C-alpha cells in the first residue's frame, strides 16, 4: 500500500457543490498521497464540512470528479465510500453507545460464517470479529478494556480510540478526521494526535479538519486552506506559522500572493512534488 | 470496578427471571389449580399469541419505534377472515385474505413511519382506532362463527401433546432469537435505536429495517388474530382488546429500553410469561377481573421504573470508571510511542 503509487490515493477535480443558493464549494481540486497527513482548515462556512461529506459519500458533488487511486468513483451512500477505503471519523464519532467495542468496529459490515448454512442464515462469525479486533488493537499499541465492553462505559478518549481504530482495522486507505479533538481534554487530544502519526506510519492518507492551528502545524505534512468555497492555499507545512494560516483563512493575506508564494494550488506535476516532499 | 457492577449486570439479566419464579411459587402456594398441567397449558396457550406479537414488537422498540396497533390489526384480520368464510370463499383464500389485511396495514404503518418520517406513536395510535373501527364497520358488530374442525386445529389442536399455538410461538421465537443474536440485523436495530445518526452515517439501512419490522408486526398480529379466532371458533370484534398493552408490558418488563438501543429477546420471553402467569394466577385466586387490569397497568409502570433505574446505574458506572481507564490508555500509547 505504501509502494510509490502511480496515482494519488485521493484526487478531487474541480468539485462544486451548492445547497440551494449557497455555493458551498466552487471548483476545488486537490490531491492526497498515501501516508500523507493533510490539514484542511478554513473559517466557518469555508466549505470544510461540505468537502468532507462529498468524500465520505454522504452527498454527491454537483460538478467535478472524485478519484480514488486514479479510478473515478460515484458514492451512493456512506457504505460505498467505506467500501472504496474511505473511513470518516465524525465529530460525533458515529458510535452506538449501547453496543460493545467489537460490535461498533464491525457495525455495517459484520463478518459472516463462511460455511453454506452460515451464509444463507446470515450467521455472524462473532469469534473471528473478536479475535480480529483484539489483535488489531494490539498491533496499534492500544490498550482498551475488554473488547466486549459497551461503548457507553468508555471515556471520551477511549471512544475516540475505538472510532479511529475502526478506520485502521478496515485497512482504509483514506481517513477523514472531522474535528476529532474538538471535545477532548489535553490527554485525550494527545492520544488522537499520536494516532494520526500511527495512521501515517501504516501508509494511510489522513485528512485532518481542525480549528486548532497549533495541532494542525504539529501533525500535518501539508496544509490546504479553504475560504468561501474556494481553495486559497495548498502547500507544505514547512515555514508556515499560525498567524499566517489565520491570515489565509480570514482573507487578511491576499489570496494570489499567498498561492503564488507557496507552490501551486492547481493539480499538476508540481503539486505531486509537494505531496512527495514529505 | 467493584463487585457492584457484575452484581448489577447479573440483576439486570436475571432479576425478572427470579421475579417470575417468586410469582409462580406464590400462586402455587395460594392456588391448588395453578400448577396443574392443564392450567400450565392454558397459560402457555394464552402467552403464545402475545409472545408471538411481542417478537417483532420488541425489535421495533429496540430500534426506537413502537407498534400500538397490534390488537386492532389482529381483530381486523380475524373479521376479514370471518367475512370471507361467510361469503363462501373457502378456508385457504380466507386465511390468505386475513393475513394480507394485517400485513398490509403493517406495511402502511411502516411506509408512513420509516420512509415519510411520521411519528410512530401517532400513526399506530391511528391504526389502533382505525383498524378496530373498520372491523366494526365490516361486521356491524356481529360475530361470525363456525369455521369447521380443520381451522379449529390452529388454536385448539395439539402436536406431541403440545398445543399448536405454542409450537407456532416456539418456532417464531427461534427465528426471532436467531435474527436478534446471530445476524447483523440485531446489532443494526440496536444501533438504529441507540444512535440513529451514527447508524445512518455508517451506511446502515435505517429505513428498510424498521419498515420490514412493521410488516412483520402486522403479519404476527394477523396470525395472532387467526389463532384466537380458531380458539373461540368465532371472529368477534371484541378480540384483541388491550392486547397492545399486554404486549408492550411484556416487552418493557423484559428490559427492552423504551428509548431504544438496549434489550434482550429472552428477557421479553420472561416478561411475556410473567404477564400471562400474573393474569392467570389472579383469576385462580379469585381476584376481581378489574383488579387484573390494575395489576397489568402497575406492572407497566413498574417496568418503566426499572428502565429509568438501569439508565441511572449505567451512568454511575461510567463516571466511576472513567479516570483510571483513560490513564491506562494514555500510558499504553506513550509506551507504544517509545517502542516505535
XYZ file of C-alpha atoms in Angstrom:
618
model
C 0.000 0.000 0.000
C 2.935 2.309 0.696
C 4.635 1.454 -2.600
C 5.016 4.541 -4.786
C 1.542 4.833 -6.235
C 1.058 5.820 -9.857
C -1.984 7.715 -8.782
C -2.678 9.828 -5.743
C -4.776 7.864 -3.301
C -7.428 10.588 -3.421
C -7.976 13.225 -6.045
C -10.704 15.822 -6.444
C -11.072 17.520 -9.825
C -12.827 20.897 -9.790
C -15.555 19.737 -7.449
C -18.506 22.064 -6.844
C -21.489 21.783 -4.544
C -24.369 24.136 -3.835
C -27.043 23.923 -1.206
C -29.881 25.998 -2.600
C -28.492 29.463 -3.188
C -25.369 28.763 -1.096
C -22.345 27.833 -3.181
C -20.558 25.768 -0.568
C -17.717 24.570 -2.824
C -16.590 26.248 -6.037
C -14.325 24.171 -8.247
C -11.962 22.747 -5.638
C -9.198 20.429 -6.820
C -6.750 18.605 -4.618
C -4.622 15.501 -4.365
C -3.617 13.418 -1.369
C -0.850 10.800 -1.453
C -0.625 7.608 0.589
C 0.876 8.153 4.008
C 0.349 11.882 3.795
C -1.344 13.927 6.518
C -3.156 16.924 5.090
C -4.636 19.607 7.306
C -7.840 21.075 5.954
C -8.614 24.409 7.552
C -10.914 27.310 6.995
C -13.301 29.594 8.781
C -16.922 28.607 9.440
C -18.721 28.322 6.109
C -15.493 27.880 4.164
C -16.659 24.535 2.812
C -14.748 22.088 5.009
C -17.778 20.113 6.103
C -19.154 20.061 2.570
C -15.880 18.697 1.274
C -15.849 16.011 3.971
C -19.441 14.993 3.212
C -18.668 14.660 -0.520
C -15.612 12.481 0.087
C -17.339 10.392 2.763
C -20.243 9.616 0.426
C -22.917 11.466 2.415
C -23.709 13.785 -0.515
C -22.865 13.761 -4.235
C -21.000 16.669 -5.877
C -22.926 18.846 -8.371
C -19.930 19.007 -10.691
C -16.427 17.574 -10.758
C -14.955 14.153 -10.068
C -13.735 12.201 -7.096
C -10.985 9.680 -7.875
C -9.682 7.021 -5.529
C -6.316 5.647 -6.684
C -6.972 7.005 -10.157
C -10.414 5.455 -10.577
C -13.441 7.734 -10.720
C -15.996 6.970 -8.003
C -19.647 7.790 -7.517
C -20.780 7.206 -3.965
C -24.456 6.414 -3.468
C -24.050 6.174 0.299
C -21.547 6.212 3.107
C -21.211 2.459 2.719
C -19.943 2.880 -0.873
C -17.259 5.247 0.348
C -16.292 2.826 3.120
C -16.044 0.039 0.545
C -13.717 2.237 -1.506
C -11.439 2.522 1.523
C -12.541 5.914 2.816
C -13.354 5.987 6.511
C -14.704 9.061 8.233
C -14.404 9.820 11.923
C -17.086 12.404 12.569
C -17.217 14.891 15.399
C -19.947 12.730 16.849
C -17.742 9.640 16.350
C -20.596 7.595 14.844
C -20.535 5.046 17.670
C -23.572 3.254 19.066
C -23.181 3.554 22.862
C -25.356 0.525 23.662
C -23.219 -1.791 21.534
C -19.831 -3.087 22.589
C -16.434 -2.300 21.078
C -16.372 -5.236 18.641
C -19.947 -4.598 17.509
C -19.087 -0.964 16.836
C -15.896 -1.706 14.923
C -17.797 -4.049 12.587
C -21.053 -2.095 12.510
C -22.483 -2.163 8.988
C -20.119 -4.807 7.615
C -20.131 -7.681 10.032
C -18.210 -10.849 9.269
C -20.397 -13.844 8.492
C -19.617 -17.521 8.836
C -18.236 -18.886 5.588
C -19.992 -22.271 5.516
C -23.138 -22.569 3.353
C -25.500 -22.703 6.364
C -23.866 -19.686 7.963
C -24.007 -17.756 4.715
C -27.634 -18.484 3.947
C -28.757 -17.712 7.513
C -26.528 -14.597 7.712
C -24.870 -16.124 10.741
C -22.376 -13.788 12.441
C -18.837 -15.008 12.986
C -18.526 -13.452 16.430
C -15.322 -15.277 17.361
C -13.471 -14.070 14.275
C -14.588 -10.487 14.816
C -13.498 -10.552 18.451
C -10.092 -12.002 17.541
C -9.560 -9.506 14.727
C -10.333 -6.552 16.951
C -8.184 -7.802 19.827
C -5.192 -8.437 17.582
C -5.768 -5.185 15.733
C -5.720 -3.189 18.948
C -2.526 -4.945 19.929
C -0.964 -4.126 16.564
C -1.869 -0.473 17.026
C -0.457 -0.437 20.544
C -3.850 0.298 22.057
C -4.916 -0.776 25.491
C -8.656 -0.675 25.915
C -10.936 -2.511 28.317
C -12.155 -5.934 27.175
C -13.409 -5.770 23.581
C -16.881 -6.793 24.757
C -17.209 -3.644 26.915
C -20.128 -1.448 25.935
C -19.065 1.846 24.394
C -21.342 3.668 26.868
C -18.888 2.640 29.597
C -15.859 4.147 27.800
C -14.357 7.581 28.358
C -14.246 10.198 25.613
C -10.659 9.406 24.669
C -11.330 5.688 24.583
C -14.343 6.226 22.317
C -12.118 8.271 20.045
C -9.644 5.414 20.018
C -12.388 2.972 19.029
C -13.591 5.227 16.215
C -10.104 5.660 14.835
C -9.190 2.020 15.315
C -12.260 1.143 13.258
C -10.752 3.110 10.394
C -7.350 1.453 10.660
C -8.569 -2.089 11.209
C -10.503 -1.879 7.970
C -7.302 -1.218 6.022
C -8.800 2.045 4.925
C -6.610 3.986 2.541
C -8.036 7.359 3.436
C -9.201 8.518 6.843
C -11.131 11.749 7.217
C -10.978 13.210 10.700
C -13.604 15.897 11.181
C -12.595 17.963 14.224
C -11.560 14.841 16.116
C -10.158 16.729 19.101
C -12.878 19.345 19.436
C -14.461 17.942 22.596
C -11.420 16.397 24.220
C -9.160 17.162 27.146
C -5.410 17.606 26.828
C -4.507 13.994 27.427
C -7.109 12.580 25.042
C -6.051 15.079 22.405
C -2.502 13.792 22.680
C -3.758 10.270 22.139
C -5.582 11.307 18.979
C -2.597 13.213 17.613
C -0.489 10.149 18.322
C -2.961 8.106 16.331
C -2.653 10.366 13.339
C 1.072 9.676 13.320
C 0.395 5.971 13.573
C -2.069 6.068 10.669
C 0.636 7.762 8.622
C 3.115 5.018 9.532
C 0.611 2.496 8.224
C 0.583 4.272 4.860
C -2.885 5.704 5.369
C -3.690 9.110 3.924
C -5.235 11.372 6.542
C -7.285 14.500 6.020
C -7.437 16.314 9.331
C -10.005 19.064 9.773
C -9.396 21.303 12.755
C -9.786 24.802 14.078
C -6.723 24.436 16.235
C -3.737 25.856 14.327
C -1.198 24.519 16.814
C -2.455 20.964 16.391
C -2.557 21.302 12.637
C 1.005 22.535 12.454
C 2.197 19.748 14.741
C 0.912 16.763 12.832
C 0.313 17.628 9.177
C 2.662 17.442 6.205
C 0.682 19.819 4.073
C -1.979 22.442 4.641
C -4.988 23.221 2.445
C -6.899 26.388 3.262
C -10.475 26.883 2.096
C -12.149 30.260 2.054
C -15.701 30.910 0.891
C -15.805 27.641 -1.020
C -12.504 28.077 -2.845
C -9.065 26.667 -2.214
C -6.869 29.627 -1.405
C -3.739 27.846 -0.270
C -2.153 24.425 -0.767
C 1.406 23.943 0.356
C 3.894 22.211 2.597
C 3.722 22.891 6.286
C 7.358 23.950 6.494
C 7.826 27.639 7.238
C 4.153 28.206 7.912
C 3.172 29.921 11.129
C -0.119 30.079 12.966
C -0.704 33.779 12.240
C -0.045 33.184 8.544
C -2.696 30.452 8.464
C -5.189 32.655 10.242
C -4.464 35.382 7.700
C -5.154 32.958 4.872
C -8.359 31.729 6.468
C -9.768 35.171 7.028
C -8.539 36.629 3.773
C -6.287 39.139 5.519
C -3.396 37.748 3.459
C -4.021 38.330 -0.222
C -5.034 35.129 -1.957
C -2.971 35.455 -5.128
C 0.156 36.426 -3.324
C -0.029 33.534 -0.927
C -0.829 30.966 -3.551
C 1.955 32.173 -5.810
C 4.432 32.167 -2.956
C 3.580 28.784 -1.582
C 3.543 26.431 -4.538
C 0.689 25.729 -6.904
C -2.835 25.121 -5.877
C -3.889 23.658 -9.205
C -3.348 19.960 -9.852
C -0.311 19.372 -11.990
C 3.138 17.875 -11.865
C 4.331 20.374 -9.288
C 1.598 19.577 -6.787
C 2.779 15.997 -6.831
C 6.152 17.332 -5.819
C 4.614 18.889 -2.829
C 2.995 15.638 -1.865
C 6.258 13.773 -2.140
C 8.300 16.377 -0.364
C 7.186 14.879 2.946
C -14.595 -1.717 39.214
C -16.069 -3.312 42.256
C -18.451 -6.123 42.939
C -21.323 -3.712 42.262
C -21.009 -3.896 38.504
C -21.162 -7.667 37.974
C -23.939 -7.759 40.553
C -25.860 -5.099 38.714
C -25.395 -6.820 35.361
C -26.461 -10.103 36.849
C -29.591 -8.499 38.321
C -30.315 -6.745 35.053
C -30.092 -10.057 33.242
C -31.741 -12.324 35.784
C -33.878 -10.122 38.029
C -37.005 -10.680 36.008
C -36.400 -14.418 35.929
C -36.372 -14.587 39.713
C -39.369 -12.293 39.992
C -41.156 -14.782 37.731
C -40.059 -17.675 39.934
C -41.344 -15.875 43.045
C -44.652 -15.137 41.293
C -45.085 -18.771 40.284
C -44.229 -20.023 43.771
C -46.713 -17.553 45.246
C -49.595 -18.757 43.046
C -48.511 -22.368 43.518
C -48.945 -21.944 47.277
C -52.130 -19.883 47.176
C -53.961 -21.816 44.461
C -54.374 -25.544 44.112
C -55.092 -25.356 40.404
C -52.322 -23.004 39.284
C -49.555 -25.524 38.685
C -51.715 -28.323 37.274
C -50.625 -29.394 33.805
C -53.994 -28.344 32.398
C -53.613 -24.804 33.718
C -49.968 -24.523 32.646
C -51.097 -25.459 29.141
C -53.739 -22.724 29.333
C -51.146 -20.154 30.422
C -48.767 -21.164 27.635
C -51.563 -21.016 25.096
C -52.551 -17.531 26.266
C -48.937 -16.412 26.290
C -48.172 -17.680 22.803
C -50.340 -15.109 20.995
C -48.977 -12.134 22.938
C -45.489 -13.614 22.792
C -45.642 -14.088 19.029
C -46.660 -10.471 18.509
C -44.032 -9.313 21.025
C -41.182 -10.688 18.875
C -41.343 -8.084 16.072
C -42.741 -5.684 18.692
C -39.573 -5.954 20.784
C -37.432 -5.487 17.675
C -39.349 -2.290 16.924
C -38.816 -0.967 20.449
C -35.132 -1.928 20.237
C -34.928 0.164 17.040
C -36.618 3.109 18.766
C -40.119 2.538 17.339
C -43.351 1.156 18.726
C -46.483 -0.512 17.345
C -49.688 0.213 19.275
C -51.976 -1.099 16.530
C -51.324 -4.826 17.082
C -54.610 -5.665 18.841
C -56.643 -3.839 16.216
C -54.746 -5.449 13.345
C -55.467 -8.830 14.973
C -59.211 -8.138 15.067
C -59.216 -6.721 11.518
C -57.515 -9.853 10.208
C -59.962 -12.011 12.166
C -63.126 -10.323 10.885
C -61.895 -10.205 7.286
C -61.188 -13.919 7.557
C -64.661 -14.408 9.066
C -66.437 -12.409 6.365
C -64.535 -14.242 3.628
C -65.534 -17.587 5.146
C -69.143 -16.465 5.352
C -69.025 -15.355 1.723
C -68.036 -18.931 0.891
C -64.508 -18.236 -0.334
C -63.129 -21.382 1.305
C -60.581 -21.841 4.069
C -57.269 -21.194 2.293
C -58.314 -17.991 0.447
C -59.947 -16.681 3.628
C -56.797 -17.275 5.677
C -54.715 -15.553 2.999
C -57.089 -12.574 2.944
C -56.982 -12.310 6.730
C -53.174 -12.431 6.827
C -52.985 -9.924 3.968
C -55.164 -7.450 5.876
C -52.893 -7.293 8.942
C -49.687 -7.448 6.929
C -50.873 -4.779 4.506
C -51.814 -2.400 7.298
C -48.417 -3.091 8.871
C -46.746 -2.129 5.593
C -48.829 1.060 5.523
C -47.670 1.884 9.084
C -44.078 1.123 8.127
C -44.155 3.259 4.987
C -45.554 6.309 6.786
C -43.162 5.968 9.724
C -39.908 4.726 8.202
C -39.997 6.477 4.814
C -42.121 9.574 5.396
C -40.971 10.217 8.964
C -44.396 10.184 10.656
C -44.429 9.742 14.429
C -44.605 6.017 15.332
C -46.895 6.641 18.301
C -49.392 8.734 16.340
C -49.509 6.527 13.240
C -50.007 3.310 15.192
C -52.456 5.001 17.569
C -54.382 5.899 14.423
C -54.148 2.237 13.430
C -55.386 1.221 16.884
C -58.561 3.246 16.403
C -58.876 2.905 12.638
C -58.437 -0.850 12.223
C -60.896 -1.625 15.025
C -63.378 0.880 13.641
C -63.051 -0.682 10.203
C -63.686 -4.111 11.743
C -66.902 -2.853 13.336
C -67.921 -1.241 10.074
C -67.402 -4.503 8.176
C -69.242 -6.709 10.663
C -71.774 -4.189 12.016
C -70.715 -5.567 15.377
C -71.903 -9.121 14.673
C -69.735 -12.110 15.459
C -69.202 -14.599 12.661
C -68.693 -18.167 13.884
C -68.475 -21.803 12.845
C -65.334 -22.333 10.763
C -65.115 -26.101 10.814
C -62.873 -28.657 12.503
C -59.796 -28.112 10.322
C -59.491 -24.431 11.243
C -60.157 -25.301 14.902
C -56.879 -27.242 14.930
C -54.919 -23.960 14.638
C -55.984 -22.792 18.090
C -57.059 -25.998 19.839
C -55.058 -28.788 18.267
C -52.010 -30.383 19.793
C -48.883 -31.871 18.294
C -46.941 -34.294 20.507
C -49.284 -33.124 23.307
C -48.083 -29.518 22.915
C -50.736 -27.003 21.760
C -50.348 -25.807 18.164
C -50.136 -22.092 19.169
C -47.229 -22.940 21.469
C -45.478 -24.635 18.528
C -46.031 -21.549 16.393
C -44.660 -19.325 19.148
C -41.650 -21.589 19.723
C -40.723 -21.625 16.034
C -41.198 -17.856 15.752
C -39.079 -17.340 18.864
C -36.222 -19.446 17.458
C -36.295 -17.434 14.223
C -36.528 -14.181 16.200
C -33.655 -15.139 18.508
C -31.514 -16.021 15.504
C -32.185 -12.624 13.914
C -31.672 -10.830 17.238
C -28.478 -12.520 18.397
C -26.837 -14.198 15.432
C -27.331 -11.961 12.404
C -26.135 -8.416 11.660
C -29.740 -7.185 11.923
C -29.877 -7.446 15.716
C -27.000 -5.030 16.205
C -28.238 -2.840 13.375
C -31.567 -2.485 15.215
C -29.769 -1.606 18.453
C -27.659 0.930 16.557
C -30.719 2.492 14.908
C -32.440 2.710 18.290
C -29.418 3.920 20.248
C -27.715 6.234 17.753
C -29.735 6.743 14.595
C -27.483 9.398 13.049
C -24.396 7.298 13.664
C -26.090 4.277 12.107
C -27.080 6.314 9.077
C -23.581 7.717 8.590
C -22.166 4.179 8.680
C -24.491 3.143 5.859
C -26.919 1.035 7.945
C -30.383 0.742 6.419
C -32.229 2.991 8.840
C -35.434 2.964 6.748
C -35.579 -0.537 5.296
C -35.170 -2.316 8.650
C -37.977 -0.505 10.554
C -40.256 -0.796 7.509
C -39.949 -4.583 7.426
C -40.347 -4.769 11.196
C -43.740 -3.044 10.886
C -44.659 -5.501 8.133
C -43.612 -8.373 10.407
C -45.560 -6.864 13.309
C -48.703 -6.687 11.156
C -48.152 -10.266 9.979
C -47.655 -11.561 13.546
C -50.790 -9.680 14.680
C -52.764 -11.281 11.834
C -51.584 -14.769 12.826
C -52.421 -13.978 16.447
C -55.898 -12.839 15.420
C -56.499 -16.063 13.493
C -55.267 -18.192 16.400
C -57.700 -16.518 18.813
C -60.494 -16.804 16.224
C -59.787 -20.514 15.957
C -59.735 -20.948 19.754
C -63.145 -19.256 20.076
C -64.427 -20.584 16.755
C -65.682 -17.045 16.214
C -64.432 -13.754 14.786
C -65.636 -11.249 17.367
C -64.977 -7.501 17.258
C -64.006 -7.569 20.931
C -60.997 -9.731 20.066
C -57.567 -8.298 20.913
C -58.865 -5.508 23.161
C -55.973 -4.212 25.258
C -53.582 -6.597 23.537
C -51.116 -3.789 22.722
C -50.888 -3.052 26.455
C -50.094 -6.657 27.412
C -47.572 -6.987 24.595
C -45.824 -3.699 25.392
C -45.758 -4.503 29.112
C -44.095 -7.840 28.379
C -41.509 -6.123 26.178
C -40.670 -3.413 28.717
C -40.707 -5.809 31.694
C -38.246 -7.883 29.671
C -35.818 -4.980 29.873
C -36.040 -3.533 26.361
C -35.453 0.214 26.746
C -38.406 2.262 25.508
C -35.890 4.774 24.158
C -34.351 2.006 22.049
C -30.863 0.593 21.705
C -30.883 -1.931 24.543
C -32.712 -5.141 25.305
C -32.815 -8.914 25.113
C -35.348 -11.181 23.431
C -35.010 -13.752 26.218
C -35.969 -11.014 28.652
C -39.080 -10.412 26.527
C -39.887 -14.137 26.713
C -39.830 -13.983 30.521
C -41.682 -10.659 30.536
C -44.482 -12.090 28.408
C -44.746 -15.235 30.537
C -44.765 -13.010 33.642
C -47.799 -11.092 32.384
C -49.541 -14.338 31.377
C -48.860 -16.001 34.730
C -49.948 -12.883 36.619
C -53.300 -12.609 34.793
C -53.998 -16.309 35.095
C -52.908 -16.588 38.726
C -55.122 -13.686 39.775
C -58.099 -15.494 38.228
C -57.140 -18.675 40.091
C -57.105 -16.931 43.461
C -60.459 -15.288 42.659
C -59.310 -11.707 42.414
C -61.750 -9.413 40.637
C -61.131 -9.201 36.877
C -60.995 -5.427 37.259
C -58.019 -5.824 39.532
C -56.205 -7.772 36.813
C -56.218 -4.655 34.691
C -54.849 -2.707 37.639
C -52.096 -5.320 38.017
C -51.074 -5.164 34.335
C -51.102 -1.361 34.495
C -48.949 -1.371 37.627
C -46.572 -3.870 36.011
C -46.172 -1.492 33.047
C -45.344 1.445 35.324
C -43.001 -0.767 37.342
C -41.229 -1.794 34.115
C -40.801 1.859 33.172
C -39.294 2.467 36.608
C -36.805 -0.364 36.097
C -35.816 1.187 32.768
C -35.005 4.512 34.457
C -33.102 2.684 37.176
C -30.932 0.802 34.669
C -30.115 4.017 32.841
C -29.048 5.737 36.075
C -26.906 2.770 37.050
C -25.259 2.840 33.619
C -24.379 6.496 34.109
C -22.953 5.940 37.598
C -20.828 3.118 36.308
C -19.469 5.295 33.522
C -18.403 8.198 35.733
C -16.870 5.920 38.340
C -14.583 4.197 35.924
C -13.521 6.955 33.635
C -10.361 8.315 35.270
C -8.350 5.105 35.724
C -9.328 3.803 32.298
C -8.286 6.978 30.500
C -4.909 6.997 32.222
C -4.332 3.402 31.265
C -4.872 4.200 27.615
C -2.623 7.218 27.709
C 0.190 5.253 29.309
C -0.178 2.475 26.828
C 0.049 4.806 23.879
C 3.099 6.514 25.380
C 4.777 3.161 25.737
C 3.906 2.311 22.190
C 5.406 5.574 21.038
C 8.644 4.821 22.846
C 8.959 1.406 21.300
C 8.079 2.665 17.845
